[in-house]
XYZ file of C-alpha atoms in Angstrom:
456
model
C 7.452 12.151 8.910
C 9.501 15.280 9.061
C 7.991 18.688 8.372
C 8.509 22.253 9.513
C 7.025 23.275 12.825
C 5.096 26.015 11.051
C 3.408 23.558 8.699
C 2.589 21.191 11.558
C 1.125 23.973 13.661
C -1.020 25.091 10.693
C -2.352 21.507 10.388
C -2.971 21.082 14.129
C -6.559 22.329 14.061
C -7.405 20.024 11.121
C -6.087 17.032 12.957
C -7.773 18.052 16.149
C -11.123 18.012 14.317
C -10.378 14.760 12.496
C -9.248 12.763 15.638
C -12.261 13.557 17.806
C -13.761 10.162 16.829
C -10.496 8.314 17.705
C -8.742 7.574 21.021
C -5.592 9.255 19.611
C -4.201 12.780 18.973
C -1.616 14.089 16.519
C 1.120 16.191 18.114
C 4.110 18.055 16.803
C 7.215 16.459 18.256
C 10.249 18.422 16.886
C 11.503 19.939 13.667
C 13.331 16.743 12.752
C 10.761 14.086 13.464
C 7.770 16.248 12.668
C 4.409 15.048 13.925
C 3.451 11.874 15.634
C 0.291 9.993 16.774
C -0.225 9.395 20.446
C -2.777 7.151 22.147
C -5.062 8.417 24.938
C -5.785 5.165 26.698
C -4.281 1.772 27.415
C -4.678 -1.071 25.002
C -3.784 -4.774 25.281
C -1.975 -6.872 22.697
C -3.966 -7.304 19.430
C -6.615 -4.807 20.544
C -8.089 -2.688 17.731
C -6.973 0.929 18.396
C -8.873 2.417 15.557
C -10.467 1.712 12.187
C -10.465 4.015 9.216
C -11.453 4.123 5.568
C -8.911 5.267 3.020
C -8.865 8.797 1.731
C -7.891 7.249 -1.606
C -6.927 3.714 -2.525
C -6.416 1.501 -5.596
C -5.773 -2.074 -6.439
C -2.480 -2.719 -8.131
C -2.921 -3.255 -11.932
C -0.957 -6.528 -11.913
C -3.090 -7.775 -9.035
C -6.232 -7.002 -10.923
C -5.322 -9.837 -13.292
C -5.325 -12.327 -10.443
C -8.017 -11.109 -8.062
C -11.407 -9.871 -9.181
C -12.322 -7.161 -6.668
C -14.758 -4.314 -6.320
C -13.335 -1.061 -7.842
C -14.531 0.942 -4.775
C -14.169 -1.148 -1.617
C -11.946 -3.933 -3.022
C -14.135 -6.701 -1.694
C -13.714 -10.000 -3.570
C -16.531 -10.361 -6.162
C -18.846 -13.154 -7.196
C -18.162 -16.540 -5.690
C -15.303 -18.922 -5.001
C -15.753 -20.261 -8.513
C -15.819 -16.764 -9.991
C -12.423 -16.114 -8.394
C -11.004 -19.339 -9.583
C -12.031 -18.731 -13.200
C -10.525 -15.302 -13.034
C -7.219 -16.441 -11.511
C -6.952 -19.547 -13.786
C -7.657 -17.246 -16.825
C -10.973 -18.946 -17.589
C -9.957 -22.559 -17.100
C -12.762 -23.715 -14.775
C -11.804 -26.793 -12.793
C -14.949 -27.053 -10.750
C -18.450 -26.015 -11.310
C -18.736 -26.203 -7.492
C -16.183 -26.768 -4.842
C -16.375 -29.669 -2.342
C -17.220 -28.959 1.334
C -18.961 -25.702 0.773
C -22.543 -24.727 -0.033
C -23.528 -22.295 -2.758
C -24.458 -19.806 -0.030
C -21.113 -20.170 1.626
C -19.300 -19.738 -1.696
C -21.130 -16.539 -2.487
C -18.881 -13.502 -1.762
C -20.823 -10.612 -3.324
C -22.843 -9.528 -6.331
C -21.100 -8.334 -9.443
C -22.291 -4.945 -10.658
C -20.528 -3.698 -13.840
C -20.381 0.083 -14.342
C -23.602 1.086 -16.139
C -21.564 3.463 -18.294
C -19.645 0.547 -19.808
C -16.122 1.196 -18.542
C -14.017 -1.675 -17.109
C -14.820 -0.994 -13.462
C -16.800 -3.572 -11.604
C -18.488 -3.106 -8.209
C -19.864 -5.338 -5.443
C -23.247 -3.754 -5.446
C -25.286 -0.890 -6.962
C -24.859 0.977 -3.633
C -21.058 0.690 -3.846
C -21.130 1.974 -7.457
C -23.327 4.984 -6.483
C -20.915 5.832 -3.626
C -18.014 5.686 -6.010
C -19.862 7.637 -8.723
C -20.668 10.464 -6.282
C -17.154 10.480 -4.888
C -14.862 10.221 -7.936
C -16.048 7.796 -10.632
C -18.231 10.335 -12.370
C -15.025 12.115 -13.453
C -12.705 9.173 -13.932
C -15.019 6.799 -15.844
C -13.917 6.410 -19.455
C -17.389 5.389 -20.611
C -17.317 4.977 -24.321
C -14.768 7.673 -24.864
C -12.602 7.540 -28.057
C -9.003 6.260 -27.833
C -7.685 9.792 -28.301
C -9.687 11.446 -25.524
C -7.267 12.957 -22.954
C -8.736 10.844 -20.106
C -8.140 7.667 -22.112
C -4.709 8.849 -23.055
C -4.025 9.609 -19.421
C -4.945 6.082 -18.312
C -3.024 4.518 -21.180
C 0.014 6.433 -20.010
C -0.504 5.284 -16.468
C -0.711 1.670 -17.504
C 2.418 1.909 -19.546
C 4.531 3.906 -17.107
C 3.366 4.284 -13.461
C 0.103 3.420 -11.962
C 0.325 5.824 -9.068
C -0.903 8.615 -11.311
C -4.292 6.873 -11.412
C -4.561 7.418 -7.619
C -3.763 11.010 -8.251
C -6.601 11.296 -10.700
C -8.975 9.718 -8.135
C -7.914 12.301 -5.544
C -8.435 15.191 -8.007
C -11.871 13.857 -8.791
C -12.680 13.671 -5.068
C -11.489 17.264 -4.554
C -13.532 18.557 -7.483
C -16.754 16.786 -6.257
C -16.127 18.187 -2.741
C -15.654 21.618 -4.186
C -18.959 21.400 -5.956
C -20.685 20.239 -2.811
C -19.215 22.709 -0.305
C -20.084 26.039 -1.917
C -17.013 26.276 -4.120
C -14.386 26.556 -1.488
C -11.350 24.934 -3.184
C -8.955 25.536 -0.356
C -11.240 23.583 1.966
C -11.640 20.773 -0.558
C -7.862 20.521 -0.924
C -7.011 20.824 2.780
C -7.124 17.142 3.760
C -4.462 16.298 1.178
C -2.119 19.070 2.276
C -1.586 17.788 5.824
C 0.765 14.992 4.816
C 4.508 15.395 4.649
C 5.457 15.343 1.006
C 8.118 16.321 -1.464
C 8.159 16.659 -5.282
C 7.686 13.205 -6.662
C 10.836 13.136 -8.738
C 12.852 14.033 -5.633
C 11.225 11.308 -3.508
C 11.565 8.267 -5.782
C 14.578 6.266 -4.815
C 17.260 6.279 -7.504
C 17.932 2.700 -8.709
C 21.279 1.243 -7.811
C 22.295 0.908 -11.461
C 22.003 4.632 -12.100
C 25.500 6.161 -11.620
C 25.860 9.329 -9.597
C 26.569 11.360 -12.704
C 23.213 10.343 -14.166
C 21.016 11.092 -11.094
C 19.940 14.527 -12.320
C 19.098 13.067 -15.711
C 17.042 10.328 -14.032
C 15.112 12.875 -11.921
C 14.479 14.947 -15.028
C 13.012 12.044 -16.815
C 10.608 11.479 -13.921
C 9.631 15.148 -13.991
C 8.924 14.943 -17.672
C 6.782 11.835 -17.079
C 4.687 13.338 -14.365
C 4.368 16.538 -16.449
C 2.876 14.443 -19.271
C 0.402 12.820 -16.863
C -0.572 16.169 -15.329
C -1.174 17.834 -18.733
C -3.511 15.047 -19.937
C -5.359 15.029 -16.559
C -5.713 18.836 -16.730
C -7.074 18.540 -20.297
C -9.679 16.034 -19.272
C -10.955 17.699 -16.009
C -10.055 21.406 -15.880
C -12.561 24.210 -15.652
C -11.737 27.869 -14.917
C -12.984 27.583 -11.293
C -10.529 24.709 -10.705
C -7.378 26.776 -11.350
C -6.037 26.478 -7.746
C -6.277 22.676 -7.992
C -4.543 22.352 -11.341
C -1.235 23.403 -10.136
C 1.670 21.249 -11.269
C 3.520 21.596 -7.958
C 0.445 20.551 -5.963
C 0.061 17.409 -8.206
C 3.731 16.579 -7.905
C 3.698 16.881 -4.174
C 0.465 14.860 -3.935
C 2.116 11.983 -5.819
C 5.145 12.500 -3.615
C 2.867 12.178 -0.598
C 1.653 8.804 -1.887
C 5.248 7.602 -2.057
C 5.951 8.738 1.522
C 2.687 8.010 3.326
C 0.782 5.286 1.583
C 0.435 1.839 3.216
C -0.196 -1.491 1.560
C -3.686 -2.693 1.340
C -3.757 -6.494 1.603
C -7.102 -8.243 1.822
C -7.045 -11.980 2.551
C -8.174 -14.324 -0.160
C -11.456 -16.179 0.560
C -10.022 -19.112 -1.383
C -7.152 -19.397 1.072
C -9.614 -19.236 3.891
C -11.593 -22.019 2.210
C -8.545 -24.272 1.966
C -7.760 -23.606 5.617
C -11.235 -24.668 6.538
C -10.972 -27.860 4.573
C -7.687 -28.680 6.232
C -9.212 -28.241 9.681
C -11.994 -30.858 9.050
C -12.004 -34.325 10.660
C -9.474 -36.717 8.975
C -11.830 -38.798 6.791
C -13.777 -35.758 5.541
C -10.609 -33.712 5.049
C -8.880 -36.381 2.987
C -11.972 -36.914 0.755
C -12.197 -33.184 -0.008
C -8.502 -32.775 -0.535
C -8.471 -35.720 -2.937
C -11.261 -33.999 -5.002
C -9.317 -30.697 -4.828
C -5.955 -32.232 -5.830
C -6.092 -31.211 -9.560
C -6.824 -27.661 -8.607
C -4.152 -27.531 -5.926
C -1.552 -28.851 -8.392
C -2.319 -26.138 -10.886
C -2.340 -23.445 -8.213
C 1.071 -24.720 -6.792
C 2.586 -24.589 -10.203
C 1.267 -21.121 -10.921
C 2.544 -19.814 -7.596
C 5.930 -21.397 -8.141
C 6.125 -19.871 -11.612
C 5.374 -16.413 -10.205
C 7.883 -16.739 -7.408
C 10.604 -17.905 -9.754
C 9.883 -14.916 -12.086
C 10.108 -12.507 -9.161
C 13.370 -14.104 -7.954
C 14.868 -13.813 -11.484
C 13.936 -10.135 -11.749
C 15.516 -9.451 -8.320
C 18.631 -11.532 -8.840
C 20.767 -8.790 -10.233
C 19.601 -6.308 -7.600
C 20.407 -8.796 -4.805
C 23.883 -9.403 -6.213
C 24.532 -5.579 -6.292
C 23.179 -5.347 -2.696
C 25.534 -8.164 -1.615
C 28.529 -6.325 -3.137
C 27.544 -3.076 -1.425
C 26.733 -4.733 1.919
C 29.740 -3.844 4.135
C 28.782 -6.553 6.589
C 29.907 -9.125 4.103
C 33.499 -7.762 4.474
C 33.621 -9.163 8.007
C 34.251 -12.876 8.518
C 31.183 -13.204 10.693
C 29.443 -10.120 9.503
C 26.210 -11.634 8.247
C 25.934 -13.884 11.287
C 26.528 -10.982 13.589
C 23.925 -8.834 11.968
C 21.258 -11.459 12.111
C 22.158 -12.387 15.706
C 21.647 -8.809 16.790
C 17.956 -8.976 15.615
C 15.072 -9.995 17.818
C 16.805 -13.164 19.076
C 13.426 -14.911 19.159
C 14.340 -18.539 19.973
C 10.715 -19.680 19.991
C 9.707 -21.813 17.039
C 7.367 -19.872 14.822
C 4.294 -21.661 13.560
C 4.856 -22.594 9.961
C 1.825 -21.920 7.768
C 0.709 -24.661 5.459
C 1.724 -23.497 1.890
C -1.496 -24.764 0.485
C -3.262 -22.109 2.607
C -1.451 -19.282 0.794
C -1.734 -20.564 -2.876
C -4.243 -18.041 -4.076
C -3.523 -14.356 -4.540
C -4.696 -11.865 -1.958
C -5.953 -8.463 -3.029
C -2.944 -6.139 -3.145
C -3.166 -2.346 -3.431
C -2.053 0.895 -1.945
C -3.953 3.421 0.072
C -3.591 6.847 1.772
C -4.997 6.873 5.283
C -5.239 9.946 7.443
C -4.225 8.557 10.813
C -1.752 5.930 9.722
C -0.262 8.440 7.383
C 0.620 10.622 10.314
C 2.385 7.882 12.187
C 6.202 7.621 12.456
C 8.317 4.574 11.633
C 10.028 2.188 13.948
C 11.821 -1.030 13.069
C 10.226 -2.450 16.256
C 6.666 -1.025 15.864
C 4.070 -1.146 18.528
C 1.132 -1.383 16.055
C 0.305 -3.167 12.789
C -2.397 -2.824 10.221
C -4.948 -5.437 9.424
C -7.695 -5.852 6.828
C -10.764 -8.181 6.925
C -12.967 -8.231 3.742
C -12.563 -4.754 2.356
C -10.260 -1.689 2.498
C -11.209 -0.654 5.984
C -7.933 -0.483 7.933
C -7.765 -1.874 11.461
C -4.871 -0.560 13.511
C -3.957 -3.135 16.174
C -1.556 -3.176 19.097
C 1.562 -5.337 18.775
C 1.865 -5.317 22.620
C 0.304 -3.666 25.612
C 0.226 0.131 25.198
C 0.227 2.806 27.859
C -1.695 6.140 27.694
C 0.238 8.938 25.876
C 2.565 6.449 24.186
C 3.473 7.311 20.644
C 2.112 4.866 18.079
C 4.560 3.648 15.366
C 4.324 1.339 12.361
C 7.040 -0.103 10.195
C 7.292 1.425 6.718
C 9.474 -1.546 5.541
C 10.188 -5.210 6.219
C 11.154 -5.042 9.871
C 12.657 -8.520 9.760
C 15.388 -7.492 7.226
C 18.966 -6.827 8.329
C 19.766 -3.396 9.555
C 21.703 -2.659 6.352
C 18.723 -3.668 4.193
C 16.375 -1.698 6.409
C 18.314 1.488 6.271
C 18.650 1.224 2.511
C 14.949 0.874 2.082
C 14.301 3.875 4.392
C 16.424 6.240 2.230
C 13.373 7.105 -0.007
C 11.565 8.378 3.169
C 14.374 10.804 3.647
C 15.511 9.849 7.147
C 17.688 7.442 9.031
C 16.061 5.320 11.662
C 17.305 5.780 15.265
C 14.838 3.387 16.952
C 15.966 1.236 19.842
C 16.236 -1.839 17.617
C 18.545 -0.101 15.114
C 20.742 1.398 17.840
C 20.990 -1.967 19.644
C 21.868 -3.831 16.439
C 24.347 -1.179 15.320
C 26.094 -1.210 18.660
C 26.314 -4.915 18.604
C 27.702 -5.045 15.128
C 30.317 -2.402 15.869
C 31.375 -4.240 18.969
C 31.587 -7.710 17.309
C 34.111 -6.827 14.554
C 36.765 -4.265 14.054
C 36.518 -4.896 10.286
C 33.213 -3.113 9.992
C 33.264 0.534 8.926
C 31.102 2.407 11.522
C 30.420 5.304 9.129
C 29.146 2.991 6.343
C 26.576 1.462 8.726
C 25.284 4.817 9.737
C 24.626 5.915 6.187
């Protein structure tokens, strides 16, 4: 994640303190690539290199309608039956599920916010942690509809949810400021180490926006974030917080989310339950699946409807991408591009679709170490989650000491054209070994391809 050498050197001491508990270090590489994360010791495939909690994270608003999760740690709440009722919009199919005891079905307690906002937690302890960290300032309690905090959240729900994460960070900084003896620079420091740009300059311009309208589009984003900032300031500002309530800092913070956040994806316990049922001895498995069939039919239909809706929304974009994809101009362009991928001839294990019927927890989070890692289309690490938002960074393959750790910011299985398009919003063009190999193969395979178009 590119940044100036001066900025990286200023952040070096902070990273040095932060990485003392991890077997890695953050080093400045060069003015183009910026910083990178390097491992100190050897690791084997699938080894956990490090675990870390997010500096800030949130569950996507749409996903909240499907998965009932703790507002703080994002653990699934209640029981299997609680999750089913939430996902099926109250249409309870079973009072109890076959093949599982009440104890096994229990996931966590359900602890609503005592101040009567919409947030729900997995325990009183988790609520207390959240309240001390940020929720004391972001809870809407029983505030009137025209209170600036309520108006701010309404704006976020109607326009862009990422501003909600910005509010959470602001609350965290204010609480840290109050705890650390009123040193605002120290409280803000952790969020300044990430590479960032102004939010309206980072957001990728949609394909249907003509070049003549790009400036207008960016101005509309600037106006939107200005509205959000003004409402947030009105709800939280005090004279001693002046350094924090700077519009440029807020805009770069949201920009940092766009450029550094990773997806938080916590497996659904319902999917794990179905996997367990499918692994039972034949007679027992068939008996339980017969009892579950009405539920599975509904779940299959709901998943199919969701997938069809997503496909319809993306159809026009895909058509535009196909028109713009220069590889389609070659007679064998698409075949060539695919063939230059991983060339993995081994048959991949096909997952039973019934084991992915129920929605996972989906969100976004800012993590200190992973946020400092560079991209590769052939990464040597991947992120993994278990039951909450604790991130586990694992090795894709064996790693040697002093090797740079990389993750993929995008879908690494896409074609090179699609990958490079997705990476535009990060402000760089990937030159990893996979991209160079595929590009050379494509250029060598057809004289009809335009080399310059593939390198854009």
